[in-house]
Coordinates of C-alpha atoms and ligand atoms in Angstrom, one line a residue:
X1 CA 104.1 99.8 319.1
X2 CA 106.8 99.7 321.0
X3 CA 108.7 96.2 321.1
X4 CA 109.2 94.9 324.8
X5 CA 112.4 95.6 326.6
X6 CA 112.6 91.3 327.0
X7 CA 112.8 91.2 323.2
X8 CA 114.8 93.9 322.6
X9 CA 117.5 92.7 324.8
X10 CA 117.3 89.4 323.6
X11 CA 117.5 90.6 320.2
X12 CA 120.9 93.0 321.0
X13 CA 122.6 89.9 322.2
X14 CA 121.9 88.1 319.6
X15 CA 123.2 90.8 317.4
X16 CA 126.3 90.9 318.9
X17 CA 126.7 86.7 318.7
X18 CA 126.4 87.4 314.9
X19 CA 128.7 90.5 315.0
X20 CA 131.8 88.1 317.1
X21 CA 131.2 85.3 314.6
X22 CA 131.0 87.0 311.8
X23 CA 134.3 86.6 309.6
X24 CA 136.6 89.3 310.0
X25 CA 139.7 87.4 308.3
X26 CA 138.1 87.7 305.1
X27 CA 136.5 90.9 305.0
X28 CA 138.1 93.8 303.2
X29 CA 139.9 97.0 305.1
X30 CA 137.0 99.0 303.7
X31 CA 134.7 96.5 305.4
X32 CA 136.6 96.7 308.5
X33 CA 136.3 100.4 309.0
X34 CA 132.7 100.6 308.3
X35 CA 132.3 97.8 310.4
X36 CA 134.0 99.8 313.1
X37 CA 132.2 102.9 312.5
X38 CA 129.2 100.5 313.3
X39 CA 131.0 99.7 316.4
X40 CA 131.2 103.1 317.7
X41 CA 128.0 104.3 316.9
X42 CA 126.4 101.4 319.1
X43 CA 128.6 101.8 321.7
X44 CA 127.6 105.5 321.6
X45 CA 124.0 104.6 321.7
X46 CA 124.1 102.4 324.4
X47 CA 124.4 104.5 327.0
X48 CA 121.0 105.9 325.7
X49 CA 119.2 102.8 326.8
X50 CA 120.7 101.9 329.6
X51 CA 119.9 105.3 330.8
X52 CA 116.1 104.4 330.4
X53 CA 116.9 101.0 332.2
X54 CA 118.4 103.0 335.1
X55 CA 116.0 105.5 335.5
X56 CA 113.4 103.1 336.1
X57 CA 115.0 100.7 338.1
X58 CA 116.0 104.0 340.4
X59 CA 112.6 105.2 340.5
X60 CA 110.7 102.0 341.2
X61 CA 112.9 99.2 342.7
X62 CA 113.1 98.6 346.0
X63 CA 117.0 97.3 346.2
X64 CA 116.1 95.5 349.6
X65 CA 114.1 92.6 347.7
X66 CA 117.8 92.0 345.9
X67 CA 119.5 92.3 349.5
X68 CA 121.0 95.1 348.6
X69 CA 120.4 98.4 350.9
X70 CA 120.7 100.9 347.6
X71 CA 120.3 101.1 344.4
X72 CA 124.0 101.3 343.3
X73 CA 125.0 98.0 345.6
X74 CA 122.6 96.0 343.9
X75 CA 124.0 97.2 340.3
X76 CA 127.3 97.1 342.2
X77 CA 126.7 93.6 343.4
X78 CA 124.7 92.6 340.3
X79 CA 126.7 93.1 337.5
X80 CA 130.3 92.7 339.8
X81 CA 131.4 96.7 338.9
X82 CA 132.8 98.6 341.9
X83 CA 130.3 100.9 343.6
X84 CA 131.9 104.1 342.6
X85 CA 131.1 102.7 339.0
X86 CA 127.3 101.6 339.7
X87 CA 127.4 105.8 341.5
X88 CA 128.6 107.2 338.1
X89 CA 126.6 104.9 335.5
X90 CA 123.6 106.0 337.8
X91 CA 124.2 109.7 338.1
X92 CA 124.8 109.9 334.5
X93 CA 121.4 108.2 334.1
X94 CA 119.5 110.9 336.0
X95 CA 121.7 113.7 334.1
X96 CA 120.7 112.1 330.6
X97 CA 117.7 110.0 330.9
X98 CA 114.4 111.2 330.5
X99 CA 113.2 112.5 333.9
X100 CA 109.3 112.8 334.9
X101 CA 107.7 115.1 337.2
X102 CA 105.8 113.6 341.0
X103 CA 102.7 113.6 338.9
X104 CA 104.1 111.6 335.9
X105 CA 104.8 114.0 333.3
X106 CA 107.6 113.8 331.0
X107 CA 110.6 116.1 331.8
X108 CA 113.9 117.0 329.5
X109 CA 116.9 115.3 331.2
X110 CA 119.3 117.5 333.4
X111 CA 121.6 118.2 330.5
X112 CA 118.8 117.6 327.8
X113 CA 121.5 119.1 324.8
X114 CA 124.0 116.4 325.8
X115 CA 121.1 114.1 326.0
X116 CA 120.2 115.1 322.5
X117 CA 123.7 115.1 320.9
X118 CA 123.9 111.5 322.8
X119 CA 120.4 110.2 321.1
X120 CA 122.1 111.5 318.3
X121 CA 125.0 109.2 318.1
X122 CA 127.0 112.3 318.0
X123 CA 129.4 112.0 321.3
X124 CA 131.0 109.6 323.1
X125 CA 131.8 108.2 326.7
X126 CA 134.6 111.0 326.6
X127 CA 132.8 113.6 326.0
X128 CA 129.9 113.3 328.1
X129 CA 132.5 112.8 331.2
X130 CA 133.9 116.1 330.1
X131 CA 131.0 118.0 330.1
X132 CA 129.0 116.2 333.0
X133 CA 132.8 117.2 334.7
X134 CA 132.5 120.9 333.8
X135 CA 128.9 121.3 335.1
X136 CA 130.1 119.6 338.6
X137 CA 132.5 122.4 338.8
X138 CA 130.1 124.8 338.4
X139 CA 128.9 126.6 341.7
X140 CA 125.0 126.6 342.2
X141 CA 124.9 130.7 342.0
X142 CA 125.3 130.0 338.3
X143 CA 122.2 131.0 336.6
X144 CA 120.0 128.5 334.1
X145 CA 120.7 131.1 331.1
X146 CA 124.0 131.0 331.7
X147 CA 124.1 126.8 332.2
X148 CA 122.3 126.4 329.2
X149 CA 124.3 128.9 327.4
X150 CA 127.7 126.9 328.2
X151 CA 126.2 123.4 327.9
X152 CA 125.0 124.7 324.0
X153 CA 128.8 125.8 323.3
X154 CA 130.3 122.3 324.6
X155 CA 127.7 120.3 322.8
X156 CA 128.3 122.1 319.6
X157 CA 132.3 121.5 320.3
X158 CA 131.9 118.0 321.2
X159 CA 129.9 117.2 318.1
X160 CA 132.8 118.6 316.0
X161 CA 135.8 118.0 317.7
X162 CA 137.9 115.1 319.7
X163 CA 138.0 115.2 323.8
X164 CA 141.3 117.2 323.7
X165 CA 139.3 120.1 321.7
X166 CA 136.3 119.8 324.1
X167 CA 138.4 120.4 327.3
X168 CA 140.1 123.3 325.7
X169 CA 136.7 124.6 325.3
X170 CA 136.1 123.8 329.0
X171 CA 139.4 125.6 330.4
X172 CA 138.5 128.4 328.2
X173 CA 135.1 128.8 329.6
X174 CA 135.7 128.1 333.4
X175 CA 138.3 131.5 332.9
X176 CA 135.3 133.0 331.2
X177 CA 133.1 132.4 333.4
X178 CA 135.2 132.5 336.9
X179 CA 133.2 130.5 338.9
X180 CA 135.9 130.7 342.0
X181 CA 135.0 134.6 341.9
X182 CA 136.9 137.3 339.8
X183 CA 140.4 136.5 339.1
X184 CA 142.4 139.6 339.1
X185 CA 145.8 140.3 338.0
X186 CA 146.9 141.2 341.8
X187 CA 145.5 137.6 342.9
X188 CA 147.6 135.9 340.4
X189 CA 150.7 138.5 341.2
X190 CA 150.5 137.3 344.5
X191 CA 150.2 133.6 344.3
X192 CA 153.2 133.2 342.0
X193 CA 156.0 131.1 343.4
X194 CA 158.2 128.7 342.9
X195 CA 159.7 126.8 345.3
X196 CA 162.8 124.4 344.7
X197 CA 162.5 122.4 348.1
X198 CA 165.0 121.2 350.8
X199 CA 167.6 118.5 349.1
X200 CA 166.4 115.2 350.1
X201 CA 169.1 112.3 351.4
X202 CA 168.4 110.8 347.6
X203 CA 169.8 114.1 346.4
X204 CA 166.7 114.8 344.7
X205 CA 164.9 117.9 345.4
X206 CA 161.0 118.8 345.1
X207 CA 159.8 121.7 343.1
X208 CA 156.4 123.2 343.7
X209 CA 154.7 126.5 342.5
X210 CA 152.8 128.3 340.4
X211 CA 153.3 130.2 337.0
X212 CA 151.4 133.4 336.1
X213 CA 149.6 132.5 332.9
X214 CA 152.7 135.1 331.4
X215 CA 155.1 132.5 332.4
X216 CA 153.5 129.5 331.1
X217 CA 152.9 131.1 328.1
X218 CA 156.7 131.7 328.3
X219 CA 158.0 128.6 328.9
X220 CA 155.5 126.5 326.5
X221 CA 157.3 128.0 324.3
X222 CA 160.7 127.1 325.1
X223 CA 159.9 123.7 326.3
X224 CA 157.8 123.6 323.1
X225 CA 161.3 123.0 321.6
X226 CA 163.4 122.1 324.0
X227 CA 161.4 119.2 325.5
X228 CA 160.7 117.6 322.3
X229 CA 161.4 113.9 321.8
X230 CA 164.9 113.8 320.7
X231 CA 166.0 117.4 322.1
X232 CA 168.2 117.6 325.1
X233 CA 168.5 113.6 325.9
X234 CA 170.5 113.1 328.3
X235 CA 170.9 109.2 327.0
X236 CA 172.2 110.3 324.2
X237 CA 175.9 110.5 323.4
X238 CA 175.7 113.9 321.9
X239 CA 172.5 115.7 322.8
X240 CA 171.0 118.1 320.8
X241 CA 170.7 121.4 321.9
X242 CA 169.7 123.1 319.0
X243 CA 168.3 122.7 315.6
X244 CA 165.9 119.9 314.8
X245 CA 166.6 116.4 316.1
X246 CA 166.7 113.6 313.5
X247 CA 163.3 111.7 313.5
X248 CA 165.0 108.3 314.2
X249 CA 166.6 110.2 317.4
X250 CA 163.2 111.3 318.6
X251 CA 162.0 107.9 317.8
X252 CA 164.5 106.2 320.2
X253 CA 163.3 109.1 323.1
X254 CA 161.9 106.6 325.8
X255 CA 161.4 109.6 328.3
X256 CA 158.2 110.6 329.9
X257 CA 157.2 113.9 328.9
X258 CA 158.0 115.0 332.5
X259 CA 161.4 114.2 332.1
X260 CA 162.1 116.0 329.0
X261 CA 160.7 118.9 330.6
X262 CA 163.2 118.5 333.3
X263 CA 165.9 118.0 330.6
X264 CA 164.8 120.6 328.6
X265 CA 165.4 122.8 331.8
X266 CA 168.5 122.1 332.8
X267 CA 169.7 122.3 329.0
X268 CA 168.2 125.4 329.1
X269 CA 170.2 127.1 332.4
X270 CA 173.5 125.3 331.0
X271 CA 172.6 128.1 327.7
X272 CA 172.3 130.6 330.5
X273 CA 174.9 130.3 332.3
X274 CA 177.0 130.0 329.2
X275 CA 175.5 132.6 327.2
X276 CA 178.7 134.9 329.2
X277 CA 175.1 137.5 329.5
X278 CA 174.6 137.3 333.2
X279 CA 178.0 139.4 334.2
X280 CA 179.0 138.5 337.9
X281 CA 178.2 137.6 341.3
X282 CA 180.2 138.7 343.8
X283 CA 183.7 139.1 341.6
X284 CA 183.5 135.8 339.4
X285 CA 181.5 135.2 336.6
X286 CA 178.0 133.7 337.4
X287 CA 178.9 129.8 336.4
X288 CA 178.5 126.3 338.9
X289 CA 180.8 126.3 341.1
X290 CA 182.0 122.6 342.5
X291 CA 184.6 121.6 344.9
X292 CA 185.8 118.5 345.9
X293 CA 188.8 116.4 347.0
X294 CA 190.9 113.9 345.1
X295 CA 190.6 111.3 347.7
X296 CA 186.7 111.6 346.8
X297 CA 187.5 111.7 343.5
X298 CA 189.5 108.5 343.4
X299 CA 187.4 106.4 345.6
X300 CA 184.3 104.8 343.7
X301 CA 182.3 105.6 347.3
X302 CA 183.2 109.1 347.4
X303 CA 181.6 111.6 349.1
X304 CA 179.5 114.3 347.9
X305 CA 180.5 117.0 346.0
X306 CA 179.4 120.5 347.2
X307 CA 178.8 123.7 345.1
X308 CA 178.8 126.9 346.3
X309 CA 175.2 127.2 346.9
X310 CA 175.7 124.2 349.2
X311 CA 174.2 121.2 347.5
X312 CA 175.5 118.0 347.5
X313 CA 176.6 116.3 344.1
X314 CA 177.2 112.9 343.9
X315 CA 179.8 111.7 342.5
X316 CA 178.8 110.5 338.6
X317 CA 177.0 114.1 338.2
X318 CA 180.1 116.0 339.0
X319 CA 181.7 113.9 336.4
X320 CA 179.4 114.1 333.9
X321 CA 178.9 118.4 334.9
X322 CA 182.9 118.9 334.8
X323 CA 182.9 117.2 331.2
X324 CA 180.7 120.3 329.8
X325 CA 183.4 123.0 329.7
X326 CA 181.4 125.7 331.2
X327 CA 181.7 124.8 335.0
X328 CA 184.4 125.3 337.1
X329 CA 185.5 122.1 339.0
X330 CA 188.2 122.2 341.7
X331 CA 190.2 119.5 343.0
X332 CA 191.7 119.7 346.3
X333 CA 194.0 117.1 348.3
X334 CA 192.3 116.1 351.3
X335 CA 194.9 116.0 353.1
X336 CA 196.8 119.1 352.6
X337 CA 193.7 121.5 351.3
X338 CA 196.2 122.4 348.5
X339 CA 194.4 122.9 345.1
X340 CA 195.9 119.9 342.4
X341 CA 193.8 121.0 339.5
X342 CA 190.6 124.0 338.1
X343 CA 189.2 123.0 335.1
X344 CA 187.4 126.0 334.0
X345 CA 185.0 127.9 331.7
X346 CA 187.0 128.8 328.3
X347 CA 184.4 131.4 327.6
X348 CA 185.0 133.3 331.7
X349 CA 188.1 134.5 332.7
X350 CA 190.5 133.6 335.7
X351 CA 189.6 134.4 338.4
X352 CA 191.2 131.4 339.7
X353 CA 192.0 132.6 343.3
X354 CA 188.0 132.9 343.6
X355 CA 187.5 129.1 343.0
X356 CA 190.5 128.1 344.8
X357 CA 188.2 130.2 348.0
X358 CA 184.8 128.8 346.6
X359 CA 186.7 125.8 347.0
X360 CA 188.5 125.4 349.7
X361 CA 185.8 127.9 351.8
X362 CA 182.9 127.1 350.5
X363 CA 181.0 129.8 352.3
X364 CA 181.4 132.0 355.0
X365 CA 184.0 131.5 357.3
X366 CA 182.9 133.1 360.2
X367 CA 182.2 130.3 362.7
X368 CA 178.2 129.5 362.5
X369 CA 177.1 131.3 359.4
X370 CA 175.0 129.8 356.9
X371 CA 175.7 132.1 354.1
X372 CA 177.1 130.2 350.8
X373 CA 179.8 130.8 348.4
X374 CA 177.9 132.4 346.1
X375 CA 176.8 134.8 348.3
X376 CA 180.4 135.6 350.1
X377 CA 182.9 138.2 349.6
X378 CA 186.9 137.7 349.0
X379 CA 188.2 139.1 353.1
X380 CA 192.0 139.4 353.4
X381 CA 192.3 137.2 356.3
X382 CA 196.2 137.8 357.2
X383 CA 195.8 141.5 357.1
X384 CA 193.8 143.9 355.3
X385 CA 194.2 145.0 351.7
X386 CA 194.9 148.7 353.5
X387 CA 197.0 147.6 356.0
X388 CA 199.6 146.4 353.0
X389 CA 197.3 143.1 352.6
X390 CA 199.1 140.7 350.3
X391 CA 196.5 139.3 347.6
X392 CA 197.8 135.9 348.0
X393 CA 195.5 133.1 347.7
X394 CA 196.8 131.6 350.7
X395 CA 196.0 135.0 352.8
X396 CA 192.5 135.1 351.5
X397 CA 189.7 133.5 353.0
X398 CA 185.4 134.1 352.1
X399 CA 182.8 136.3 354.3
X400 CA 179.5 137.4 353.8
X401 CA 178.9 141.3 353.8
X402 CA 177.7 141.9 356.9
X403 CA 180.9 139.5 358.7
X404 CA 183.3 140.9 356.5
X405 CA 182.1 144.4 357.8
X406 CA 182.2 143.4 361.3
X407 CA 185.4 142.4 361.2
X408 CA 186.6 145.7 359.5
X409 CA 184.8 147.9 362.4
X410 CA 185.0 145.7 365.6
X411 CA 187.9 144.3 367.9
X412 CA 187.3 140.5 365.9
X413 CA 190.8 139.5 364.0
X414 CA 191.4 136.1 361.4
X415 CA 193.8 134.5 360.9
X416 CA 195.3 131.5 358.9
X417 CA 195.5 128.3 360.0
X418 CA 198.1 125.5 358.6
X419 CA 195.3 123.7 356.9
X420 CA 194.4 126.7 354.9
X421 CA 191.0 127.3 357.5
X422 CA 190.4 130.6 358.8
X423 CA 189.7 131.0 362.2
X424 CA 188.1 133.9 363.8
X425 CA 189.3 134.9 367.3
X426 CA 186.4 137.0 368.9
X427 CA 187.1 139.7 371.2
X428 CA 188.7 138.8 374.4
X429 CA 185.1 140.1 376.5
X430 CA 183.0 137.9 374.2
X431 CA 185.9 134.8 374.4
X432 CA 183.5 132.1 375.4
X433 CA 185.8 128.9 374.0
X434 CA 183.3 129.2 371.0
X435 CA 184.3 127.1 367.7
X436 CA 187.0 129.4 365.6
X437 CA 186.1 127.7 362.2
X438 CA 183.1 127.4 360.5
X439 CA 182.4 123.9 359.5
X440 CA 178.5 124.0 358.4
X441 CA 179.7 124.4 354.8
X442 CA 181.8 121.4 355.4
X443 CA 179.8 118.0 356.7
X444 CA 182.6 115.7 356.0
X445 CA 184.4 117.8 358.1
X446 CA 181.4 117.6 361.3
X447 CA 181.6 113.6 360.8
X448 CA 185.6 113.6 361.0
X449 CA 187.0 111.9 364.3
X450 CA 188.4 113.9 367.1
X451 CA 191.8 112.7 366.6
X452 CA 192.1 113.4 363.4
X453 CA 191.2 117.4 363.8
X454 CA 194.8 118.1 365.4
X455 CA 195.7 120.4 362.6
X456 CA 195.3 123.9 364.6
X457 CA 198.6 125.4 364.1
X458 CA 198.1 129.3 363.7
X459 CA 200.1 130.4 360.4
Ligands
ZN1 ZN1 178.9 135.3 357.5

């Protein structure tokens, strides 16, 4: 006979009593682990019979006689756990517990192979969140077969394995069995993206996308090794790039994994860019490009660095960039736009007139064109390389292709000012008193005061 749920309860708490007095100081480690196993296989078996509890008290109470208006407020209220708690512990009954039919009969649970493995002692709290987590992804057009088939494969993985081996087993069958639809290789060909996101006042910029499974599979690789503790620490006085870290190094590796896979990242385009493999862009070698004056560089509250692309750089990362030799940094007096100093790339050659224009330029110089260094062309802006053009650094100024081409075919001229701008001087019909000089690759330049922008002496 059955002994009565009263006793039994009793009887469990008074277990326990004995269990938190009993005399752990003393005991042997081998005691103490099979004391724990004897731990976990309670606390597996637990849920079993508060299932049952749950089950009935769903089925026959009516929660108003507690003052509660449902079922899951008065276990809410009852035993002081948050409602979306009393919600879970309840579903989980109905999914688990023995159900019965409107006439009375007995009825397998939802999951009844979970329930089993459960009964069993053979799963835990983990997995059965797993699995109860796969089956809510599932769409109804599912068929039984197919449920049972899947719920047999995850209980037989759960039984075996640790949660991290049970959601693999999930991933893998939600791709086998596509609930969403068919995935096709054209779906996933369009969807892929990444987008590095507008540069926020912070400096920081947001990334968001998504990978093919090609290149995942390609970067778990790389960051495999790459964003391993100890690899790539930017806290380090000599990061390690490549080979194996020393264990003690990793040991010390305080980053979140997120931010070794940023690291890891950047270490990785510094290789690139270094590797000398890319070839050119637009006449110099493909390398960060960073321009900034020494006035900024002197004053602790500098402005901004820019690169060619057009991002700003505070100041401690230019510093910290310019001190791997494979960027080119150029330093410019404020005052006079002459160039003071190019530290440089040993591994690229000299193209040192380019940086001076990356520079000094920054971008295209037409008046209101966004294009960036990168992306601009060297224009002779005294006169043209075939009109006996001198290539003089000072006579040389950036455009983008399709400027650089307009000047070449329509009545627009440059020239040179004193300050090393180039200003564009449209045709006389199209003369509207426009701005000559661009200055949207130059914000310090749209903050300046009026008076001090009295420097427009034509060369
Ligand atoms: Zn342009």
């Amino acid at each position: 006979m059955a002994p009565s749920l009263v006793d039994a309860a009793a009887a469990l708490r008074a277990a326990v009593a004995d269990l938190i007095a009993a005399d752990t100081d003393t005991a042997t480690v081998a005691e103490v682990v099979a004391a724990m196993d004897d731990v976990e296989s309670v606390r597996r078996l637990l849920p079993v019979a508060e299932h049952r509890i749950l089950n009935r008290l769903a089925a026959d109470t009516n929660p108003l006689d507690y003052g509660a208006t449902t079922v899951s407020k008065l276990l809410a209220f009852r035993l002081r756990i948050s409602t979306g708690e009393a919600s879970r512990r309840l579903a989980e009954a109905k999914d688990l517990g023995p159900r019965r039919t409107l006439i009375g009969q007995p009825l397998d649970p939802v999951l009844a192979q979970t329930a089993a493995a459960q009964i069993d002692g053979a799963i835990n709290a983990e997995h059965v969140k797993i699995i109860r987590g796969f089956f809510a992804t599932l769409p109804d057009h599912i068929d039984p077969h197919t449920r049972q088939a899947a719920e047999a494969d995850l209980v037989r993985v759960a039984r075996e394995h640790g949660p991290e081996g049970l959601r693999k087993a999930v991933t893998l069958l939600l791709a086998l069995l596509h609930p969403d639809g068919t995935f096709s290789d054209e779906e996933r060909h369009r969807r892929r993206g990444i987008v590095i996101g507008k540069q926020q006042a912070d400096g920081m910029s947001p990334v968001t996308g998504y990978l093919t499974p090609e290149a995942r599979g390609t970067f778990e690789a790389l960051l495999a090794k790459m964003a391993a503790p100890g690899m790539c620490n930017p806290d380090d006085v000599a990061p390690v790039v490549d080979g194996d870290p020393e264990p003690e190094r990793a040991e010390r590796d305080t980053r979140t994994p997120a931010q070794r896979t940023h690291d890891a990242l950047l270490a990785m385009g510094r290789m690139v860019l270094c590797s000398g493999k890319l070839g050119q862009l637009n006449g110099l070698p493909v390398t960060v490009i960073v321009s900034n004056t020494l006035q900024d560089l002197e004053s602790a509250a500098g402005r901004p660095a820019v690169t060619a692309g057009g991002s700003l750089l505070p100041m401690p990362d230019l510093i910290r960039m310019a001190s791997h030799a494979h960027h080119y940094l150029a330093v410019f007096d404020g005052h006079t736009g002459q160039a003071l100093h190019l530290g440089r790339t040993r591994r690229c050659a000299n193209p040192a007139q380019r940086i001076v224009l990356h520079a000094r330029d920054r971008g295209c110089t037409r008046p209101g064109c966004t294009v960036d260094g990168y992306r601009s062309q060297v224009h002779h802006a005294v006169a043209d390389w075939k009109d006996d053009g001198q290539t003089d650094v000072d006579d040389l100024s950036f455009a983008c292709g399709p400027d650089n081409r307009m000047i070449e075919t329509t009545a627009w001229r440059t020239r040179k000012r004193t300050d090393g701008t180039t200003e564009w001087i449209p045709p006389p019909q199209l003369d509207t008193g426009q701005a000559r000089v661009n200055d949207l690759h130059h914000p310090e330049r749209l903050l300046r005061q009026a008076d001090e922008d009295d420097d427009d002496d034509p060369v």
